[in-house]
């Protein structure tokens, strides 16, 4: 049904769900993308199919739900518990209960999208869902139970959503979403962000929301997540062009990186969590200008050159000149990073990246280094 409200598009999806939509199943824990209690599914039309990803709703702007299908835990409700919910009950895996909706949503996202289905990779899909009370053993057993009964069917067909509906893992209304989303898509010219000095551009927003949160509600905001011109990802003549809007999770799973620079894809698994990587963008990571930003260090070594646009005008800046001094970057108001081009090492050359941090997960590097040896 249609619901009309008048609130800032910068309001978090979490606040909207709990305070305005009366859907309190999604929980608030940290409010900073670190616990997973607020996990929801976001479905987007991609190549004529709906692709679902788990995201942290505490860092997701309401305005960026435009054209997308948002599923909170209530959206998985059926007449009885679905097989994963039942497995969680059978195994006593709903321990404190507070974080349970997040676990259910993250595993649902995994079941809907992972090319392989096994308990080990399922547990890595939970890297952003923190259990502080009891541990993950019973959660893992419930995943094993659901995979034992349903992985075969999910992997056998070409239509994963239909297989998930047949398995009872998601309600059958999911089958109508593709058509519904098609009706509400906007033409590309409306989605391509034009530069304006008075507008704050938000790609993933995963860092901006932690830093500025409520202040963003007073700002004029433009969302970039549907701007296809920021999503180019091409290999050309020993170079790689990566769009500003490409997410960390795309980099982690990209066959191009697996082929040429496996160290980069591999190291992405230490960058935050699946929930954040599904939203965090390449350009966000770079303009953040953190001195220990992993991608910045790697791309500096690989001779990264940024293409920056303002209106119809474009300019190129080597990454080595883009970073001017601590947290000061060569980017004027109204300018937008469009993509970065990096060199690819040749067969007889080696690239290496290493980072040290106090914890393996959810930590920034204390020190990191990249080398390109010719
Ligand atoms: Fe903790 Fe959103 S509330 S990740
Ligand atoms: Fe909720 Fe452990 S089950 S924190």
CSV table of C-alpha atoms and ligand atoms in Angstrom, one decimal:
chain,number,residue,atom,x,y,z
A,1,UNK,CA,0.0,0.0,0.0
A,2,UNK,CA,1.0,3.6,-0.5
A,3,UNK,CA,2.3,5.4,2.5
A,4,UNK,CA,3.0,9.1,2.4
A,5,UNK,CA,5.3,10.8,4.8
A,6,UNK,CA,7.2,14.0,4.9
A,7,UNK,CA,10.6,13.6,6.5
A,8,UNK,CA,14.1,14.3,5.4
A,9,UNK,CA,15.4,11.8,2.8
A,10,UNK,CA,18.6,11.7,5.0
A,11,UNK,CA,16.6,10.0,7.8
A,12,UNK,CA,18.1,6.5,8.3
A,13,UNK,CA,16.0,3.6,7.0
A,14,UNK,CA,16.3,2.2,10.5
A,15,UNK,CA,14.6,5.2,12.1
A,16,UNK,CA,11.9,5.1,9.4
A,17,UNK,CA,11.2,1.4,10.0
A,18,UNK,CA,11.0,1.7,13.7
A,19,UNK,CA,9.5,5.2,14.2
A,20,UNK,CA,7.3,5.8,11.2
A,21,UNK,CA,6.4,2.5,9.7
A,22,UNK,CA,5.7,0.7,12.9
A,23,UNK,CA,8.0,-2.2,12.0
A,24,UNK,CA,10.1,-2.7,15.2
A,25,UNK,CA,11.5,-6.1,14.2
A,26,UNK,CA,14.6,-4.4,12.9
A,27,UNK,CA,16.7,-3.6,16.0
A,28,UNK,CA,19.1,-0.8,16.8
A,29,UNK,CA,22.3,-1.7,18.4
A,30,UNK,CA,25.4,0.4,17.7
A,31,UNK,CA,23.9,2.7,15.1
A,32,UNK,CA,27.3,2.7,13.4
A,33,UNK,CA,27.3,-0.4,11.1
A,34,UNK,CA,29.2,-2.6,13.5
A,35,UNK,CA,26.7,-5.0,15.1
A,36,UNK,CA,24.2,-6.1,12.4
A,37,UNK,CA,21.1,-5.8,14.6
A,38,UNK,CA,19.6,-3.5,12.0
A,39,UNK,CA,20.2,-5.7,9.0
A,40,UNK,CA,17.6,-5.5,6.2
A,41,UNK,CA,17.5,-6.8,2.6
A,42,UNK,CA,17.7,-4.4,-0.3
A,43,UNK,CA,16.6,-5.7,-3.7
A,44,UNK,CA,17.6,-3.9,-6.8
A,45,UNK,CA,16.8,-4.5,-10.5
A,46,UNK,CA,20.0,-5.7,-12.1
A,47,UNK,CA,20.0,-7.1,-15.6
A,48,UNK,CA,16.3,-7.7,-15.4
A,49,UNK,CA,16.5,-9.7,-12.2
A,50,UNK,CA,16.1,-8.5,-8.6
A,51,UNK,CA,19.4,-8.9,-6.7
A,52,UNK,CA,19.1,-8.9,-2.9
A,53,UNK,CA,21.9,-7.8,-0.6
A,54,UNK,CA,22.0,-7.4,3.2
A,55,UNK,CA,22.8,-3.9,4.4
A,56,UNK,CA,22.9,-2.0,7.7
A,57,UNK,CA,19.8,0.1,7.8
A,58,UNK,CA,21.3,2.4,10.4
A,59,UNK,CA,23.7,3.7,7.7
A,60,UNK,CA,21.1,3.6,4.8
A,61,UNK,CA,19.4,6.9,3.9
A,62,UNK,CA,15.7,6.6,3.4
A,63,UNK,CA,15.9,8.6,0.2
A,64,UNK,CA,18.1,6.0,-1.3
A,65,UNK,CA,15.4,3.4,-1.1
A,66,UNK,CA,14.0,5.0,-4.3
A,67,UNK,CA,13.3,2.3,-6.9
A,68,UNK,CA,14.4,-0.5,-4.6
A,69,UNK,CA,12.7,-3.3,-2.6
A,70,UNK,CA,13.3,-3.1,1.1
A,71,UNK,CA,12.6,-6.2,3.2
A,72,UNK,CA,12.7,-6.0,7.0
A,73,UNK,CA,12.3,-9.1,9.1
A,74,UNK,CA,8.5,-8.7,9.0
A,75,UNK,CA,8.7,-9.0,5.2
A,76,UNK,CA,9.8,-12.7,5.6
A,77,UNK,CA,6.7,-13.5,7.6
A,78,UNK,CA,4.6,-16.5,6.4
A,79,UNK,CA,1.9,-18.5,8.1
A,80,UNK,CA,4.5,-20.4,10.0
A,81,UNK,CA,8.2,-20.1,10.6
A,82,UNK,CA,10.3,-20.6,7.4
A,83,UNK,CA,12.9,-23.4,7.4
A,84,UNK,CA,15.8,-21.3,8.6
A,85,UNK,CA,13.7,-19.6,11.3
A,86,UNK,CA,12.6,-23.1,12.4
A,87,UNK,CA,16.2,-24.4,12.4
A,88,UNK,CA,17.2,-21.4,14.6
A,89,UNK,CA,14.5,-22.5,17.1
A,90,UNK,CA,15.4,-26.2,16.8
A,91,UNK,CA,19.0,-25.5,17.6
A,92,UNK,CA,18.4,-22.9,20.3
A,93,UNK,CA,20.1,-20.3,18.2
A,94,UNK,CA,17.9,-17.4,19.1
A,95,UNK,CA,20.0,-16.7,22.2
A,96,UNK,CA,19.5,-13.2,23.3
A,97,UNK,CA,16.9,-12.6,20.5
A,98,UNK,CA,17.9,-9.0,20.0
A,99,UNK,CA,20.3,-9.8,17.2
A,100,UNK,CA,18.3,-12.7,15.7
A,101,UNK,CA,16.4,-10.7,13.0
A,102,UNK,CA,19.8,-9.6,11.7
A,103,UNK,CA,21.1,-13.1,11.5
A,104,UNK,CA,18.0,-14.3,9.7
A,105,UNK,CA,18.2,-11.5,7.2
A,106,UNK,CA,21.9,-12.0,6.5
A,107,UNK,CA,21.5,-15.7,5.9
A,108,UNK,CA,18.5,-15.1,3.7
A,109,UNK,CA,20.6,-12.8,1.6
A,110,UNK,CA,23.3,-15.4,1.5
A,111,UNK,CA,20.8,-18.1,0.4
A,112,UNK,CA,19.4,-15.8,-2.3
A,113,UNK,CA,22.7,-14.8,-3.8
A,114,UNK,CA,25.8,-16.9,-3.0
A,115,UNK,CA,27.2,-18.9,-5.9
A,116,UNK,CA,28.3,-21.6,-3.4
A,117,UNK,CA,26.3,-22.8,-0.4
A,118,UNK,CA,28.2,-24.3,2.5
A,119,UNK,CA,28.5,-23.6,6.2
A,120,UNK,CA,31.9,-22.0,6.0
A,121,UNK,CA,31.0,-19.3,3.4
A,122,UNK,CA,27.6,-18.8,5.2
A,123,UNK,CA,29.5,-18.0,8.4
A,124,UNK,CA,31.6,-15.4,6.5
A,125,UNK,CA,28.3,-13.8,5.3
A,126,UNK,CA,27.7,-13.2,9.0
A,127,UNK,CA,30.9,-11.2,9.5
A,128,UNK,CA,28.8,-8.1,10.2
A,129,UNK,CA,26.4,-9.8,12.6
A,130,UNK,CA,27.9,-9.8,16.1
A,131,UNK,CA,26.8,-12.2,18.8
A,132,UNK,CA,28.1,-10.9,22.1
A,133,UNK,CA,26.3,-13.2,24.4
A,134,UNK,CA,26.7,-16.9,23.7
A,135,UNK,CA,28.5,-17.6,20.4
A,136,UNK,CA,28.0,-18.9,17.0
A,137,UNK,CA,27.9,-22.7,17.4
A,138,UNK,CA,24.2,-23.1,17.5
A,139,UNK,CA,23.7,-20.5,14.7
A,140,UNK,CA,26.1,-22.5,12.6
A,141,UNK,CA,24.2,-25.8,13.3
A,142,UNK,CA,21.0,-24.2,12.2
A,143,UNK,CA,22.7,-23.0,8.9
A,144,UNK,CA,23.9,-26.6,8.4
A,145,UNK,CA,20.4,-27.9,8.9
A,146,UNK,CA,18.9,-25.5,6.3
A,147,UNK,CA,21.7,-26.2,3.8
A,148,UNK,CA,21.3,-29.9,4.2
A,149,UNK,CA,17.6,-29.7,3.3
A,150,UNK,CA,17.6,-26.9,0.7
A,151,UNK,CA,21.0,-26.2,-0.8
A,152,UNK,CA,20.5,-28.7,-3.6
A,153,UNK,CA,17.3,-27.1,-4.8
A,154,UNK,CA,18.7,-23.6,-4.5
A,155,UNK,CA,21.8,-24.5,-6.5
A,156,UNK,CA,20.1,-26.6,-9.2
A,157,UNK,CA,17.8,-24.1,-11.0
A,158,UNK,CA,18.6,-20.9,-12.8
A,159,UNK,CA,16.0,-18.9,-10.9
A,160,UNK,CA,17.2,-18.7,-7.3
A,161,UNK,CA,14.3,-16.6,-6.1
A,162,UNK,CA,11.7,-19.1,-7.4
A,163,UNK,CA,13.7,-22.0,-5.8
A,164,UNK,CA,13.8,-20.1,-2.5
A,165,UNK,CA,10.0,-19.6,-2.7
A,166,UNK,CA,9.5,-23.3,-3.4
A,167,UNK,CA,11.7,-24.1,-0.4
A,168,UNK,CA,9.5,-21.9,1.8
A,169,UNK,CA,12.5,-19.7,2.6
A,170,UNK,CA,10.8,-16.5,1.4
A,171,UNK,CA,7.1,-15.6,0.8
A,172,UNK,CA,5.8,-15.9,-2.7
A,173,UNK,CA,5.1,-12.2,-3.1
A,174,UNK,CA,8.9,-12.0,-3.9
A,175,UNK,CA,8.0,-13.4,-7.3
A,176,UNK,CA,6.0,-10.2,-8.2
A,177,UNK,CA,8.7,-7.7,-7.2
A,178,UNK,CA,10.6,-7.7,-10.5
A,179,UNK,CA,7.5,-6.4,-12.3
A,180,UNK,CA,6.7,-3.9,-9.6
A,181,UNK,CA,10.2,-2.5,-9.6
A,182,UNK,CA,10.2,-2.2,-13.4
A,183,UNK,CA,7.2,0.1,-13.1
A,184,UNK,CA,8.9,2.5,-10.7
A,185,UNK,CA,12.4,2.8,-12.4
A,186,UNK,CA,13.3,6.3,-13.5
A,187,UNK,CA,15.0,7.1,-16.8
A,188,UNK,CA,18.8,7.2,-16.6
A,189,UNK,CA,19.0,10.9,-17.3
A,190,UNK,CA,17.2,11.6,-14.0
A,191,UNK,CA,19.5,9.3,-12.1
A,192,UNK,CA,22.8,10.7,-13.4
A,193,UNK,CA,24.1,13.1,-10.8
A,194,UNK,CA,24.8,16.6,-12.0
A,195,UNK,CA,27.4,18.4,-10.0
A,196,UNK,CA,26.2,21.2,-7.8
A,197,UNK,CA,28.1,23.1,-5.2
A,198,UNK,CA,25.2,23.1,-2.8
A,199,UNK,CA,24.6,19.4,-2.8
A,200,UNK,CA,26.2,16.7,-0.7
A,201,UNK,CA,26.6,13.6,-2.8
A,202,UNK,CA,26.1,10.2,-1.1
A,203,UNK,CA,27.5,7.0,-2.6
A,204,UNK,CA,27.2,4.3,0.1
A,205,UNK,CA,27.2,6.8,3.0
A,206,UNK,CA,28.7,4.2,5.3
A,207,UNK,CA,31.4,6.5,6.6
A,208,UNK,CA,29.5,9.8,6.2
A,209,UNK,CA,26.6,8.5,8.4
A,210,UNK,CA,29.0,7.5,11.2
A,211,UNK,CA,30.6,10.9,11.1
A,212,UNK,CA,27.7,13.2,10.4
A,213,UNK,CA,24.5,11.3,11.0
A,214,UNK,CA,21.8,13.7,12.0
A,215,UNK,CA,23.5,16.8,10.5
A,216,UNK,CA,22.8,15.3,7.0
A,217,UNK,CA,19.1,15.9,7.6
A,218,UNK,CA,19.7,19.7,7.2
A,219,UNK,CA,21.6,19.2,3.9
A,220,UNK,CA,20.5,19.1,0.3
A,221,UNK,CA,21.4,15.5,-0.7
A,222,UNK,CA,21.8,13.7,-3.9
A,223,UNK,CA,22.1,9.9,-4.0
A,224,UNK,CA,24.5,8.3,-6.4
A,225,UNK,CA,23.7,4.6,-6.1
A,226,UNK,CA,21.6,4.5,-9.3
A,227,UNK,CA,24.0,6.5,-11.4
A,228,UNK,CA,25.2,3.9,-13.9
A,229,UNK,CA,27.9,6.3,-15.2
A,230,UNK,CA,29.7,5.7,-11.9
A,231,UNK,CA,29.6,1.9,-12.2
A,232,UNK,CA,32.0,1.2,-15.2
A,233,UNK,CA,34.3,-1.7,-14.5
A,234,UNK,CA,36.5,-2.4,-17.5
A,235,UNK,CA,39.9,-4.0,-18.3
A,236,UNK,CA,41.7,-2.4,-21.2
A,237,UNK,CA,45.3,-2.6,-22.4
A,238,UNK,CA,46.9,-3.6,-19.1
A,239,UNK,CA,44.8,-1.0,-17.3
A,240,UNK,CA,41.7,-1.4,-15.1
A,241,UNK,CA,39.0,1.3,-15.0
A,242,UNK,CA,36.9,1.1,-11.8
A,243,UNK,CA,33.8,3.3,-11.4
A,244,UNK,CA,33.5,5.5,-8.4
A,245,UNK,CA,30.3,3.7,-7.4
A,246,UNK,CA,31.7,0.2,-7.4
A,247,UNK,CA,31.3,-1.3,-4.0
A,248,UNK,CA,33.9,-3.0,-1.8
A,249,UNK,CA,32.0,-6.2,-2.0
A,250,UNK,CA,32.1,-6.1,-5.9
A,251,UNK,CA,35.9,-5.6,-5.7
A,252,UNK,CA,36.2,-8.5,-3.2
A,253,UNK,CA,34.2,-10.9,-5.5
A,254,UNK,CA,35.3,-9.6,-8.9
A,255,UNK,CA,36.8,-12.2,-11.3
A,256,UNK,CA,39.0,-9.4,-12.8
A,257,UNK,CA,40.7,-8.8,-9.5
A,258,UNK,CA,40.9,-12.6,-8.8
A,259,UNK,CA,42.7,-12.9,-12.1
A,260,UNK,CA,45.1,-10.0,-12.0
A,261,UNK,CA,45.4,-8.8,-8.5
A,262,UNK,CA,44.1,-11.5,-6.2
A,263,UNK,CA,45.8,-9.8,-3.2
A,264,UNK,CA,43.3,-6.9,-3.6
A,265,UNK,CA,40.1,-9.1,-3.7
A,266,UNK,CA,41.5,-11.2,-0.8
A,267,UNK,CA,42.3,-8.2,1.4
A,268,UNK,CA,38.8,-6.8,1.0
A,269,UNK,CA,37.4,-9.4,3.3
A,270,UNK,CA,39.2,-7.6,6.2
A,271,UNK,CA,37.6,-4.3,5.2
A,272,UNK,CA,34.7,-3.9,7.6
A,273,UNK,CA,31.9,-6.5,7.0
A,274,UNK,CA,29.6,-7.8,4.3
A,275,UNK,CA,26.9,-5.4,5.4
A,276,UNK,CA,29.1,-2.4,5.0
A,277,UNK,CA,31.0,-3.6,1.9
A,278,UNK,CA,27.6,-4.1,0.1
A,279,UNK,CA,27.2,-0.3,0.3
A,280,UNK,CA,30.7,1.3,0.7
A,281,UNK,CA,32.0,2.6,-2.6
A,282,UNK,CA,35.5,3.0,-4.1
A,283,UNK,CA,35.2,6.8,-4.3
A,284,UNK,CA,33.9,7.0,-0.7
A,285,UNK,CA,37.0,5.1,0.5
A,286,UNK,CA,39.3,7.4,-1.5
A,287,UNK,CA,37.8,10.8,-0.8
A,288,UNK,CA,37.7,9.9,2.9
A,289,UNK,CA,41.5,10.4,2.6
A,290,UNK,CA,42.3,8.2,5.6
A,291,UNK,CA,46.0,7.9,5.8
A,292,UNK,CA,45.6,4.1,6.3
A,293,UNK,CA,42.9,3.6,3.7
A,294,UNK,CA,43.7,0.2,2.2
A,295,UNK,CA,42.6,0.9,-1.3
A,296,UNK,CA,44.4,4.3,-1.4
A,297,UNK,CA,47.7,2.6,-0.6
A,298,UNK,CA,47.2,-0.1,-3.2
A,299,UNK,CA,46.1,2.3,-5.9
A,300,UNK,CA,48.9,4.7,-5.2
A,301,UNK,CA,51.3,1.9,-5.9
A,302,UNK,CA,49.4,1.0,-9.1
A,303,UNK,CA,49.7,4.5,-10.5
A,304,UNK,CA,46.0,5.3,-9.9
A,305,UNK,CA,44.7,8.3,-11.9
A,306,UNK,CA,41.3,9.7,-10.9
A,307,UNK,CA,38.8,11.2,-13.4
A,308,UNK,CA,36.9,14.0,-11.8
A,309,UNK,CA,33.8,15.6,-13.3
A,310,UNK,CA,31.9,18.8,-12.8
A,311,UNK,CA,29.0,19.2,-15.1
A,312,UNK,CA,30.2,18.3,-18.6
A,313,UNK,CA,33.9,19.0,-17.7
A,314,UNK,CA,36.3,16.3,-16.8
A,315,UNK,CA,39.9,16.5,-15.4
A,316,UNK,CA,42.4,13.8,-14.5
A,317,UNK,CA,44.5,13.8,-11.3
A,318,UNK,CA,47.1,11.2,-10.3
A,319,UNK,CA,46.2,9.8,-6.9
A,320,UNK,CA,49.7,10.9,-5.7
A,321,UNK,CA,48.7,14.5,-6.3
A,322,UNK,CA,45.0,14.1,-5.2
A,323,UNK,CA,46.1,13.6,-1.6
A,324,UNK,CA,47.7,17.0,-0.7
A,325,UNK,CA,48.3,16.8,3.0
A,326,UNK,CA,46.5,15.2,6.0
A,327,UNK,CA,42.8,14.8,5.0
A,328,UNK,CA,43.2,17.5,2.3
A,329,UNK,CA,42.3,16.4,-1.2
A,330,UNK,CA,42.2,18.0,-4.6
A,331,UNK,CA,38.4,18.1,-5.0
A,332,UNK,CA,36.4,21.3,-5.3
A,333,UNK,CA,32.8,21.8,-4.2
A,334,UNK,CA,30.5,20.4,-6.9
A,335,UNK,CA,33.2,18.1,-8.2
A,336,UNK,CA,32.6,14.3,-8.3
A,337,UNK,CA,35.0,11.5,-8.7
A,338,UNK,CA,33.8,9.5,-11.7
A,339,UNK,CA,36.3,6.6,-11.9
A,340,UNK,CA,39.9,5.6,-11.2
A,341,UNK,CA,42.3,4.0,-13.7
A,342,UNK,CA,45.1,1.7,-12.4
A,343,UNK,CA,47.9,-0.2,-14.1
A,344,UNK,CA,47.8,-3.9,-14.0
A,345,UNK,CA,51.1,-5.7,-13.2
A,346,UNK,CA,52.3,-7.9,-16.0
A,347,UNK,CA,53.1,-11.6,-15.8
A,348,UNK,CA,56.7,-11.3,-14.6
A,349,UNK,CA,55.8,-8.6,-12.0
A,350,UNK,CA,54.5,-9.0,-8.5
A,351,UNK,CA,52.1,-6.9,-6.4
A,352,UNK,CA,51.9,-7.3,-2.7
A,353,UNK,CA,49.7,-5.7,0.0
A,354,UNK,CA,50.0,-6.3,3.7
A,355,UNK,CA,48.2,-4.8,6.7
A,356,UNK,CA,48.6,-5.1,10.4
A,357,UNK,CA,45.7,-4.4,12.7
A,358,UNK,CA,45.0,-5.1,16.3
A,359,UNK,CA,42.0,-7.3,15.5
A,360,UNK,CA,41.5,-9.3,12.3
A,361,UNK,CA,38.0,-8.1,11.7
A,362,UNK,CA,36.3,-4.7,12.1
A,363,UNK,CA,39.5,-2.8,12.6
A,364,UNK,CA,41.4,-0.3,10.6
A,365,UNK,CA,45.0,-0.9,9.8
A,366,UNK,CA,47.7,0.2,12.2
A,367,UNK,CA,50.1,0.0,9.4
A,368,UNK,CA,49.7,-1.1,5.8
A,369,UNK,CA,52.0,-1.3,2.8
A,370,UNK,CA,51.8,-2.1,-0.9
A,371,UNK,CA,54.6,-3.0,-3.2
A,372,UNK,CA,54.8,-3.5,-7.0
A,373,UNK,CA,58.0,-5.3,-7.9
A,374,UNK,CA,59.2,-5.2,-11.5
B,1,LIG,FE1,24.5,-1.9,14.7
B,1,LIG,FE2,23.2,-0.9,12.6
B,1,LIG,S1,22.6,-0.8,14.6
B,1,LIG,S2,24.9,-2.2,12.6
B,2,LIG,FE1,22.2,-12.0,20.5
B,2,LIG,FE2,24.3,-13.4,21.0
B,2,LIG,S1,22.4,-14.2,20.3
B,2,LIG,S2,24.1,-11.3,21.1
